[in-house]
């Protein structure tokens, strides 16, 4: 399998190079040169399914035996034997619980595999990398857990001081591994992201430390997420619709790919919070960026959905030059319009979208607690509210439950009066020693720290 950039000018690469590169050199995102079909028969067991579904994407760089071992390793640490269990919520509506991994959010499904892919590729090449990343909460801890203990990877995660929840912070700062480092930046999440971008733009620094990224545009993350859509469709049998609490469009894009590969998925329903750029796009055919508003579902508080570029590339007939031009206009004017025929061909048959406010989120958490006796997290609640509005007669709906309620205990308690407890493996989280450094929002200070911890 070869990979091409959505902006058309970066060199084609194989899978392993795409994993290490993250972003393409022309600023685009890598996509496979073609979409493979699902095999006629799917093996039992989640890890075996993952190896089977992903094999066409990694072919050439990993053998079937290697892929099976990596997937076994990635998913053996999940706390549920089904890895991503389906749980009944109400008639015709189930939740797929994606939060049974080590850090309690769906990002573990991809990052547990990505960490192992990195380690394996780097070991084979006798190379090392320094992963630097910014997090507003969930990505940092999932990335750290994915690479902790890897000999060939160091990781530095920047987070905004005082602006991540205590559970999220402790999940990052209590990891006791010589290759893991966290930095509390005296600034906002945007400041952290700008620092990371500035380090990548500092070419001598980037090369000296072999900087790498594991953010949501990394192809391997999108790829790994395809598997649970295939699993949902095969477990239910027959056509299903899926609702996805959406931020960067990574998760729902994986659903689109599963559908493209032949999984029996009818509609993909995009659920936004008040940061509703995607919902407005589906309503108006125009993508228009506004400011970011903080909500109860912070992992969906985004300004633009970076992974949408991969769908746009498909909508443009895989023409990188057209996609590049369109995104250039978006950057300059803050607006991107798709043609009516593109909309009718690509969006209308597949996607639906709605939003949920913070008020809707709390009402939904409460109603699920009252009717089903379950506690759900605010991101999942955004999905459930939107799913309920988009149910079709006779077609089962699956809503992706993206975080464990204990990750966002304040919102859950506010809605229900019940404070969700952490699962056993994290029960002593609040008592574990923390290890972090506090730095000013200052590039030289952060670069000096990164250099000092590089092994
Ligand atoms: C990251 C995240 C999302 C958004 O996922 P995208 O792939 O960015 O659309 C939703 N819910 C939770 C809990 C998350 O951590």
GROMACS .gro file of C-alpha atoms and ligand atoms in nm:
model
  470
    1UNK     CA    1   0.000   0.000   0.000
    2UNK     CA    2   0.124   0.350  -0.090
    3UNK     CA    3   0.003   0.674   0.062
    4UNK     CA    4  -0.064   1.006  -0.112
    5UNK     CA    5  -0.100   1.356   0.033
    6UNK     CA    6  -0.434   1.536   0.021
    7UNK     CA    7  -0.249   1.840  -0.115
    8UNK     CA    8  -0.092   1.654  -0.401
    9UNK     CA    9   0.276   1.751  -0.398
   10UNK     CA   10   0.442   1.559  -0.110
   11UNK     CA   11   0.616   1.234  -0.211
   12UNK     CA   12   0.419   0.908  -0.195
   13UNK     CA   13   0.527   0.703   0.106
   14UNK     CA   14   0.480   0.354   0.249
   15UNK     CA   15   0.296   0.288   0.574
   16UNK     CA   16   0.591   0.304   0.818
   17UNK     CA   17   0.711   0.638   0.679
   18UNK     CA   18   0.359   0.778   0.697
   19UNK     CA   19   0.329   0.678   1.064
   20UNK     CA   20   0.653   0.855   1.154
   21UNK     CA   21   0.584   1.160   0.936
   22UNK     CA   22   0.240   1.248   1.071
   23UNK     CA   23   0.183   1.551   0.849
   24UNK     CA   24   0.294   1.545   0.483
   25UNK     CA   25   0.567   1.790   0.378
   26UNK     CA   26   0.317   1.989   0.165
   27UNK     CA   27   0.102   2.045   0.474
   28UNK     CA   28  -0.149   1.780   0.364
   29UNK     CA   29  -0.265   1.459   0.530
   30UNK     CA   30  -0.172   1.115   0.405
   31UNK     CA   31  -0.444   0.883   0.270
   32UNK     CA   32  -0.410   0.537   0.116
   33UNK     CA   33  -0.382   0.527  -0.263
   34UNK     CA   34  -0.701   0.316  -0.273
   35UNK     CA   35  -0.962   0.184  -0.030
   36UNK     CA   36  -0.941  -0.192   0.022
   37UNK     CA   37  -1.256  -0.403   0.075
   38UNK     CA   38  -1.330  -0.598   0.390
   39UNK     CA   39  -1.252  -0.970   0.366
   40UNK     CA   40  -1.552  -1.199   0.308
   41UNK     CA   41  -1.522  -1.358   0.649
   42UNK     CA   42  -1.411  -1.181   0.963
   43UNK     CA   43  -1.225  -1.361   1.245
   44UNK     CA   44  -1.366  -1.374   1.600
   45UNK     CA   45  -1.212  -1.162   1.871
   46UNK     CA   46  -1.133  -0.792   1.859
   47UNK     CA   47  -0.752  -0.814   1.825
   48UNK     CA   48  -0.779  -1.075   1.549
   49UNK     CA   49  -1.037  -0.862   1.370
   50UNK     CA   50  -0.807  -0.560   1.396
   51UNK     CA   51  -0.514  -0.748   1.243
   52UNK     CA   52  -0.734  -0.871   0.957
   53UNK     CA   53  -0.898  -0.535   0.880
   54UNK     CA   54  -0.571  -0.339   0.903
   55UNK     CA   55  -0.345  -0.578   0.712
   56UNK     CA   56  -0.412  -0.422   0.367
   57UNK     CA   57  -0.305  -0.081   0.503
   58UNK     CA   58   0.029  -0.193   0.649
   59UNK     CA   59   0.117  -0.455   0.391
   60UNK     CA   60   0.481  -0.453   0.292
   61UNK     CA   61   0.597  -0.301   0.620
   62UNK     CA   62   0.453  -0.554   0.867
   63UNK     CA   63   0.391  -0.925   0.832
   64UNK     CA   64   0.065  -1.082   0.939
   65UNK     CA   65   0.239  -1.235   1.244
   66UNK     CA   66   0.380  -0.898   1.347
   67UNK     CA   67   0.042  -0.729   1.306
   68UNK     CA   68  -0.132  -0.997   1.511
   69UNK     CA   69   0.121  -0.960   1.791
   70UNK     CA   70   0.092  -0.580   1.791
   71UNK     CA   71  -0.289  -0.590   1.800
   72UNK     CA   72  -0.289  -0.855   2.076
   73UNK     CA   73  -0.056  -0.635   2.281
   74UNK     CA   74  -0.257  -0.319   2.218
   75UNK     CA   75  -0.593  -0.464   2.323
   76UNK     CA   76  -0.499  -0.708   2.598
   77UNK     CA   77  -0.481  -0.416   2.844
   78UNK     CA   78  -0.848  -0.324   2.796
   79UNK     CA   79  -1.061  -0.395   3.100
   80UNK     CA   80  -1.346  -0.562   2.909
   81UNK     CA   81  -1.303  -0.898   2.732
   82UNK     CA   82  -1.495  -0.763   2.431
   83UNK     CA   83  -1.260  -0.458   2.426
   84UNK     CA   84  -1.541  -0.233   2.288
   85UNK     CA   85  -1.865  -0.380   2.432
   86UNK     CA   86  -2.213  -0.290   2.304
   87UNK     CA   87  -2.456  -0.198   2.581
   88UNK     CA   88  -2.833  -0.152   2.538
   89UNK     CA   89  -2.956   0.198   2.619
   90UNK     CA   90  -3.319   0.201   2.501
   91UNK     CA   91  -3.518   0.022   2.228
   92UNK     CA   92  -3.326   0.038   1.899
   93UNK     CA   93  -3.036   0.230   2.054
   94UNK     CA   94  -2.709   0.088   2.189
   95UNK     CA   95  -2.388   0.241   2.315
   96UNK     CA   96  -2.052   0.110   2.199
   97UNK     CA   97  -1.824   0.168   2.499
   98UNK     CA   98  -1.486   0.277   2.367
   99UNK     CA   99  -1.349   0.378   2.707
  100UNK     CA  100  -1.223   0.052   2.859
  101UNK     CA  101  -0.859   0.129   2.780
  102UNK     CA  102  -0.599   0.249   3.031
  103UNK     CA  103  -0.684   0.622   3.024
  104UNK     CA  104  -1.065   0.593   2.998
  105UNK     CA  105  -1.121   0.761   2.660
  106UNK     CA  106  -1.164   0.626   2.307
  107UNK     CA  107  -0.825   0.764   2.207
  108UNK     CA  108  -0.667   0.460   2.376
  109UNK     CA  109  -0.804   0.233   2.101
  110UNK     CA  110  -0.579   0.406   1.849
  111UNK     CA  111  -0.289   0.518   2.067
  112UNK     CA  112  -0.226   0.179   2.229
  113UNK     CA  113  -0.165   0.047   1.878
  114UNK     CA  114   0.019   0.355   1.754
  115UNK     CA  115   0.272   0.341   2.040
  116UNK     CA  116   0.351  -0.018   1.950
  117UNK     CA  117   0.380   0.064   1.579
  118UNK     CA  118   0.626   0.345   1.659
  119UNK     CA  119   0.834   0.123   1.881
  120UNK     CA  120   0.846  -0.157   1.627
  121UNK     CA  121   0.934   0.068   1.331
  122UNK     CA  122   1.203   0.257   1.526
  123UNK     CA  123   1.359  -0.059   1.667
  124UNK     CA  124   1.385  -0.210   1.318
  125UNK     CA  125   1.551   0.110   1.189
  126UNK     CA  126   1.766   0.171   1.500
  127UNK     CA  127   1.622   0.522   1.524
  128UNK     CA  128   1.473   0.725   1.805
  129UNK     CA  129   1.219   1.005   1.814
  130UNK     CA  130   1.107   1.275   2.050
  131UNK     CA  131   0.729   1.308   2.048
  132UNK     CA  132   0.610   1.654   2.144
  133UNK     CA  133   0.243   1.730   2.178
  134UNK     CA  134  -0.007   1.971   2.328
  135UNK     CA  135  -0.318   1.849   2.502
  136UNK     CA  136  -0.637   1.995   2.639
  137UNK     CA  137  -0.692   1.671   2.828
  138UNK     CA  138  -0.755   1.330   2.673
  139UNK     CA  139  -0.490   1.304   2.401
  140UNK     CA  140  -0.195   1.365   2.632
  141UNK     CA  141  -0.265   1.085   2.874
  142UNK     CA  142  -0.357   0.838   2.599
  143UNK     CA  143  -0.039   0.921   2.404
  144UNK     CA  144   0.175   0.888   2.718
  145UNK     CA  145   0.022   0.553   2.804
  146UNK     CA  146   0.075   0.435   2.447
  147UNK     CA  147   0.452   0.496   2.454
  148UNK     CA  148   0.552   0.470   2.821
  149UNK     CA  149   0.843   0.236   2.856
  150UNK     CA  150   0.934   0.245   2.481
  151UNK     CA  151   1.313   0.249   2.453
  152UNK     CA  152   1.320   0.444   2.129
  153UNK     CA  153   1.064   0.710   2.212
  154UNK     CA  154   1.076   1.008   2.445
  155UNK     CA  155   0.759   1.209   2.494
  156UNK     CA  156   0.699   1.562   2.619
  157UNK     CA  157   0.338   1.674   2.660
  158UNK     CA  158   0.248   2.039   2.717
  159UNK     CA  159  -0.078   2.121   2.893
  160UNK     CA  160  -0.228   2.453   3.002
  161UNK     CA  161  -0.163   2.508   3.373
  162UNK     CA  162  -0.487   2.501   3.573
  163UNK     CA  163  -0.703   2.433   3.267
  164UNK     CA  164  -0.722   2.054   3.255
  165UNK     CA  165  -0.928   1.855   3.504
  166UNK     CA  166  -0.752   1.701   3.802
  167UNK     CA  167  -0.817   1.347   3.676
  168UNK     CA  168  -0.678   1.436   3.334
  169UNK     CA  169  -0.369   1.604   3.483
  170UNK     CA  170  -0.295   1.320   3.721
  171UNK     CA  171  -0.329   1.064   3.443
  172UNK     CA  172  -0.035   1.238   3.277
  173UNK     CA  173   0.178   1.349   3.572
  174UNK     CA  174   0.171   1.027   3.774
  175UNK     CA  175   0.319   0.805   3.501
  176UNK     CA  176   0.657   0.698   3.637
  177UNK     CA  177   0.862   0.618   3.330
  178UNK     CA  178   1.203   0.764   3.233
  179UNK     CA  179   1.085   0.857   2.882
  180UNK     CA  180   0.770   1.048   2.990
  181UNK     CA  181   0.771   1.422   3.065
  182UNK     CA  182   0.490   1.668   3.121
  183UNK     CA  183   0.502   2.046   3.123
  184UNK     CA  184   0.244   2.278   3.276
  185UNK     CA  185   0.258   2.587   3.056
  186UNK     CA  186   0.156   2.919   3.202
  187UNK     CA  187  -0.095   2.984   2.922
  188UNK     CA  188  -0.393   2.841   2.731
  189UNK     CA  189  -0.428   2.526   2.519
  190UNK     CA  190  -0.379   2.743   2.209
  191UNK     CA  191  -0.051   2.869   2.356
  192UNK     CA  192   0.060   2.508   2.406
  193UNK     CA  193  -0.033   2.423   2.048
  194UNK     CA  194   0.154   2.728   1.920
  195UNK     CA  195   0.465   2.622   2.114
  196UNK     CA  196   0.449   2.275   1.957
  197UNK     CA  197   0.405   2.422   1.610
  198UNK     CA  198   0.696   2.660   1.671
  199UNK     CA  199   0.922   2.368   1.772
  200UNK     CA  200   0.829   2.186   1.450
  201UNK     CA  201   0.895   2.502   1.247
  202UNK     CA  202   1.239   2.539   1.406
  203UNK     CA  203   1.405   2.310   1.150
  204UNK     CA  204   1.746   2.271   1.320
  205UNK     CA  205   1.576   2.190   1.651
  206UNK     CA  206   1.332   1.951   1.485
  207UNK     CA  207   1.613   1.764   1.312
  208UNK     CA  208   1.848   1.757   1.610
  209UNK     CA  209   1.587   1.587   1.827
  210UNK     CA  210   1.401   1.399   1.553
  211UNK     CA  211   1.067   1.547   1.658
  212UNK     CA  212   0.753   1.349   1.586
  213UNK     CA  213   0.380   1.391   1.655
  214UNK     CA  214   0.095   1.161   1.741
  215UNK     CA  215  -0.192   1.408   1.697
  216UNK     CA  216  -0.526   1.313   1.551
  217UNK     CA  217  -0.420   1.367   1.191
  218UNK     CA  218  -0.175   1.072   1.212
  219UNK     CA  219  -0.305   0.816   0.962
  220UNK     CA  220  -0.247   0.520   1.193
  221UNK     CA  221  -0.491   0.665   1.447
  222UNK     CA  222  -0.768   0.702   1.189
  223UNK     CA  223  -0.692   0.352   1.060
  224UNK     CA  224  -0.704   0.185   1.402
  225UNK     CA  225  -1.046   0.336   1.471
  226UNK     CA  226  -1.198   0.178   1.160
  227UNK     CA  227  -1.199  -0.158   1.336
  228UNK     CA  228  -1.466  -0.084   1.596
  229UNK     CA  229  -1.712   0.032   1.330
  230UNK     CA  230  -1.663  -0.299   1.152
  231UNK     CA  231  -1.711  -0.472   1.487
  232UNK     CA  232  -2.034  -0.280   1.564
  233UNK     CA  233  -2.186  -0.368   1.226
  234UNK     CA  234  -2.093  -0.735   1.242
  235UNK     CA  235  -2.210  -0.782   1.601
  236UNK     CA  236  -2.551  -0.633   1.527
  237UNK     CA  237  -2.579  -0.784   1.176
  238UNK     CA  238  -2.775  -0.594   0.910
  239UNK     CA  239  -2.757  -0.223   0.852
  240UNK     CA  240  -2.686   0.015   1.141
  241UNK     CA  241  -2.664   0.392   1.182
  242UNK     CA  242  -2.387   0.532   1.402
  243UNK     CA  243  -2.376   0.859   1.597
  244UNK     CA  244  -2.034   1.000   1.682
  245UNK     CA  245  -1.950   1.280   1.929
  246UNK     CA  246  -1.720   1.480   1.705
  247UNK     CA  247  -1.432   1.724   1.738
  248UNK     CA  248  -1.155   1.693   1.481
  249UNK     CA  249  -1.363   1.458   1.259
  250UNK     CA  250  -1.111   1.177   1.317
  251UNK     CA  251  -1.347   0.928   1.476
  252UNK     CA  252  -1.635   0.980   1.232
  253UNK     CA  253  -1.395   0.971   0.935
  254UNK     CA  254  -1.294   0.624   1.052
  255UNK     CA  255  -1.664   0.532   1.034
  256UNK     CA  256  -1.681   0.663   0.679
  257UNK     CA  257  -1.379   0.448   0.587
  258UNK     CA  258  -1.539   0.138   0.743
  259UNK     CA  259  -1.852   0.207   0.535
  260UNK     CA  260  -1.636   0.260   0.225
  261UNK     CA  261  -1.468  -0.077   0.291
  262UNK     CA  262  -1.809  -0.246   0.297
  263UNK     CA  263  -1.925  -0.244   0.662
  264UNK     CA  264  -2.305  -0.229   0.674
  265UNK     CA  265  -2.336   0.128   0.798
  266UNK     CA  266  -2.622   0.340   0.666
  267UNK     CA  267  -2.584   0.684   0.812
  268UNK     CA  268  -2.311   0.851   1.015
  269UNK     CA  269  -2.455   1.113   1.246
  270UNK     CA  270  -2.215   1.388   1.351
  271UNK     CA  271  -2.284   1.521   1.701
  272UNK     CA  272  -2.136   1.859   1.798
  273UNK     CA  273  -2.148   2.067   2.113
  274UNK     CA  274  -2.176   2.448   2.085
  275UNK     CA  275  -1.856   2.440   1.880
  276UNK     CA  276  -2.068   2.335   1.585
  277UNK     CA  277  -1.864   2.418   1.274
  278UNK     CA  278  -1.947   2.076   1.127
  279UNK     CA  279  -2.318   2.090   1.203
  280UNK     CA  280  -2.336   2.435   1.044
  281UNK     CA  281  -2.150   2.297   0.742
  282UNK     CA  282  -2.399   2.015   0.699
  283UNK     CA  283  -2.686   2.266   0.725
  284UNK     CA  284  -2.546   2.540   0.500
  285UNK     CA  285  -2.285   2.365   0.277
  286UNK     CA  286  -2.041   2.628   0.403
  287UNK     CA  287  -1.753   2.567   0.645
  288UNK     CA  288  -1.698   2.884   0.845
  289UNK     CA  289  -1.463   2.914   1.143
  290UNK     CA  290  -1.563   3.108   1.453
  291UNK     CA  291  -1.402   3.129   1.798
  292UNK     CA  292  -1.384   2.835   2.041
  293UNK     CA  293  -1.622   2.829   2.336
  294UNK     CA  294  -1.550   2.620   2.645
  295UNK     CA  295  -1.819   2.356   2.709
  296UNK     CA  296  -1.886   2.060   2.937
  297UNK     CA  297  -1.744   1.833   2.662
  298UNK     CA  298  -1.396   1.990   2.630
  299UNK     CA  299  -1.248   1.726   2.401
  300UNK     CA  300  -1.489   1.846   2.133
  301UNK     CA  301  -1.405   2.216   2.178
  302UNK     CA  302  -1.240   2.276   1.842
  303UNK     CA  303  -1.231   2.559   1.594
  304UNK     CA  304  -1.174   2.359   1.276
  305UNK     CA  305  -1.200   1.984   1.223
  306UNK     CA  306  -0.861   1.905   1.074
  307UNK     CA  307  -0.944   1.552   0.956
  308UNK     CA  308  -1.225   1.682   0.736
  309UNK     CA  309  -0.951   1.748   0.480
  310UNK     CA  310  -0.938   1.376   0.406
  311UNK     CA  311  -1.307   1.367   0.311
  312UNK     CA  312  -1.270   1.688   0.113
  313UNK     CA  313  -0.996   1.520  -0.092
  314UNK     CA  314  -1.241   1.239  -0.180
  315UNK     CA  315  -1.513   1.493  -0.262
  316UNK     CA  316  -1.269   1.662  -0.501
  317UNK     CA  317  -1.216   1.338  -0.691
  318UNK     CA  318  -0.880   1.290  -0.514
  319UNK     CA  319  -0.743   1.601  -0.679
  320UNK     CA  320  -0.473   1.739  -0.446
  321UNK     CA  321  -0.433   2.068  -0.635
  322UNK     CA  322  -0.804   2.150  -0.603
  323UNK     CA  323  -0.801   2.055  -0.234
  324UNK     CA  324  -0.493   2.267  -0.168
  325UNK     CA  325  -0.650   2.569  -0.339
  326UNK     CA  326  -0.977   2.527  -0.150
  327UNK     CA  327  -0.798   2.506   0.186
  328UNK     CA  328  -0.587   2.810   0.098
  329UNK     CA  329  -0.908   3.009   0.044
  330UNK     CA  330  -1.041   2.875   0.375
  331UNK     CA  331  -0.728   2.994   0.553
  332UNK     CA  332  -0.747   3.340   0.394
  333UNK     CA  333  -1.121   3.402   0.406
  334UNK     CA  334  -1.231   3.173   0.690
  335UNK     CA  335  -1.493   3.015   0.465
  336UNK     CA  336  -1.515   2.706   0.244
  337UNK     CA  337  -1.813   2.627   0.023
  338UNK     CA  338  -1.878   2.293  -0.148
  339UNK     CA  339  -2.072   2.260  -0.474
  340UNK     CA  340  -2.429   2.134  -0.467
  341UNK     CA  341  -2.341   1.824  -0.670
  342UNK     CA  342  -2.053   1.740  -0.435
  343UNK     CA  343  -2.285   1.777  -0.141
  344UNK     CA  344  -2.552   1.560  -0.301
  345UNK     CA  345  -2.307   1.287  -0.392
  346UNK     CA  346  -2.088   1.270  -0.080
  347UNK     CA  347  -2.268   1.426   0.213
  348UNK     CA  348  -2.644   1.388   0.173
  349UNK     CA  349  -2.661   1.007   0.141
  350UNK     CA  350  -2.431   0.940   0.437
  351UNK     CA  351  -2.411   1.218   0.693
  352UNK     CA  352  -2.653   1.382   0.931
  353UNK     CA  353  -2.556   1.633   1.199
  354UNK     CA  354  -2.703   1.807   1.502
  355UNK     CA  355  -2.577   1.987   1.810
  356UNK     CA  356  -2.627   1.967   2.184
  357UNK     CA  357  -2.578   2.263   2.419
  358UNK     CA  358  -2.442   2.227   2.773
  359UNK     CA  359  -2.802   2.238   2.895
  360UNK     CA  360  -2.896   1.953   2.656
  361UNK     CA  361  -2.589   1.763   2.777
  362UNK     CA  362  -2.690   1.781   3.143
  363UNK     CA  363  -3.055   1.697   3.065
  364UNK     CA  364  -2.940   1.393   2.864
  365UNK     CA  365  -2.702   1.267   3.135
  366UNK     CA  366  -2.991   1.293   3.380
  367UNK     CA  367  -3.246   1.123   3.154
  368UNK     CA  368  -3.012   0.830   3.079
  369UNK     CA  369  -2.950   0.790   3.451
  370UNK     CA  370  -3.323   0.793   3.524
  371UNK     CA  371  -3.440   0.564   3.243
  372UNK     CA  372  -3.146   0.323   3.202
  373UNK     CA  373  -2.975   0.356   3.540
  374UNK     CA  374  -2.646   0.432   3.365
  375UNK     CA  375  -2.397   0.713   3.411
  376UNK     CA  376  -2.263   0.858   3.085
  377UNK     CA  377  -1.997   1.122   3.033
  378UNK     CA  378  -2.076   1.462   2.874
  379UNK     CA  379  -1.924   1.374   2.533
  380UNK     CA  380  -2.131   1.058   2.513
  381UNK     CA  381  -2.435   1.261   2.621
  382UNK     CA  382  -2.391   1.496   2.325
  383UNK     CA  383  -2.400   1.185   2.107
  384UNK     CA  384  -2.706   1.035   2.276
  385UNK     CA  385  -2.907   1.357   2.244
  386UNK     CA  386  -2.827   1.385   1.875
  387UNK     CA  387  -2.879   1.013   1.812
  388UNK     CA  388  -3.229   1.028   1.962
  389UNK     CA  389  -3.319   1.301   1.712
  390UNK     CA  390  -3.188   1.099   1.420
  391UNK     CA  391  -3.333   0.751   1.482
  392UNK     CA  392  -3.479   0.572   1.178
  393UNK     CA  393  -3.760   0.320   1.197
  394UNK     CA  394  -3.621  -0.034   1.192
  395UNK     CA  395  -3.252   0.062   1.176
  396UNK     CA  396  -3.053   0.005   1.496
  397UNK     CA  397  -2.864   0.310   1.618
  398UNK     CA  398  -2.523   0.281   1.782
  399UNK     CA  399  -2.383   0.581   1.968
  400UNK     CA  400  -2.010   0.585   2.028
  401UNK     CA  401  -1.946   0.631   2.404
  402UNK     CA  402  -1.612   0.812   2.391
  403UNK     CA  403  -1.520   0.860   2.758
  404UNK     CA  404  -1.578   0.694   3.095
  405UNK     CA  405  -1.803   0.904   3.323
  406UNK     CA  406  -1.534   0.915   3.594
  407UNK     CA  407  -1.316   1.119   3.361
  408UNK     CA  408  -1.566   1.408   3.387
  409UNK     CA  409  -1.710   1.358   3.736
  410UNK     CA  410  -1.816   1.718   3.797
  411UNK     CA  411  -2.061   1.735   3.506
  412UNK     CA  412  -2.198   1.390   3.583
  413UNK     CA  413  -2.250   1.479   3.947
  414UNK     CA  414  -2.413   1.809   3.855
  415UNK     CA  415  -2.664   1.628   3.634
  416UNK     CA  416  -2.740   1.326   3.851
  417UNK     CA  417  -2.620   1.394   4.206
  418UNK     CA  418  -2.403   1.084   4.174
  419UNK     CA  419  -2.024   1.111   4.159
  420UNK     CA  420  -1.888   0.834   3.936
  421UNK     CA  421  -1.596   0.639   4.085
  422UNK     CA  422  -1.273   0.562   3.905
  423UNK     CA  423  -1.223   0.201   3.794
  424UNK     CA  424  -0.999  -0.016   4.014
  425UNK     CA  425  -0.675   0.034   3.819
  426UNK     CA  426  -0.700   0.409   3.884
  427UNK     CA  427  -0.859   0.400   4.229
  428UNK     CA  428  -0.544   0.539   4.396
  429UNK     CA  429  -0.483   0.804   4.125
  430UNK     CA  430  -0.555   1.094   4.360
  431UNK     CA  431  -0.286   0.974   4.601
  432UNK     CA  432  -0.006   0.898   4.353
  433UNK     CA  433   0.296   1.132   4.343
  434UNK     CA  434   0.292   1.379   4.054
  435UNK     CA  435   0.591   1.464   3.837
  436UNK     CA  436   0.569   1.775   3.621
  437UNK     CA  437   0.751   2.101   3.555
  438UNK     CA  438   0.600   2.446   3.524
  439UNK     CA  439   0.732   2.665   3.243
  440UNK     CA  440   0.645   3.009   3.108
  441UNK     CA  441   0.478   3.043   2.766
  442UNK     CA  442   0.820   3.092   2.609
  443UNK     CA  443   0.971   2.895   2.319
  444UNK     CA  444   1.339   2.904   2.427
  445UNK     CA  445   1.244   2.783   2.776
  446UNK     CA  446   1.040   2.494   2.639
  447UNK     CA  447   1.303   2.399   2.380
  448UNK     CA  448   1.569   2.401   2.649
  449UNK     CA  449   1.358   2.165   2.858
  450UNK     CA  450   1.297   1.929   2.565
  451UNK     CA  451   1.672   1.922   2.490
  452UNK     CA  452   1.750   1.851   2.854
  453UNK     CA  453   1.532   1.540   2.872
  454UNK     CA  454   1.625   1.389   2.534
  455UNK     CA  455   1.807   1.061   2.602
  456LIG     C1  456  -1.108   1.336   2.127
  456LIG     C2  457  -1.245   1.313   2.181
  456LIG     C3  458  -1.361   1.335   2.101
  456LIG     C4  459  -1.353   1.389   1.960
  456LIG     O1  460  -1.298   1.298   1.868
  456LIG     P1  461  -1.251   1.344   1.722
  456LIG     O2  462  -1.184   1.228   1.662
  456LIG     O3  463  -1.160   1.462   1.743
  456LIG     O4  464  -1.374   1.385   1.645
  456LIG     C5  465  -1.484   1.303   2.155
  456LIG     N1  466  -1.495   1.258   2.282
  456LIG     C6  467  -1.388   1.237   2.362
  456LIG     C7  468  -1.408   1.189   2.500
  456LIG     C8  469  -1.260   1.263   2.314
  456LIG     O5  470  -1.153   1.242   2.394
   0.00000   0.00000   0.00000
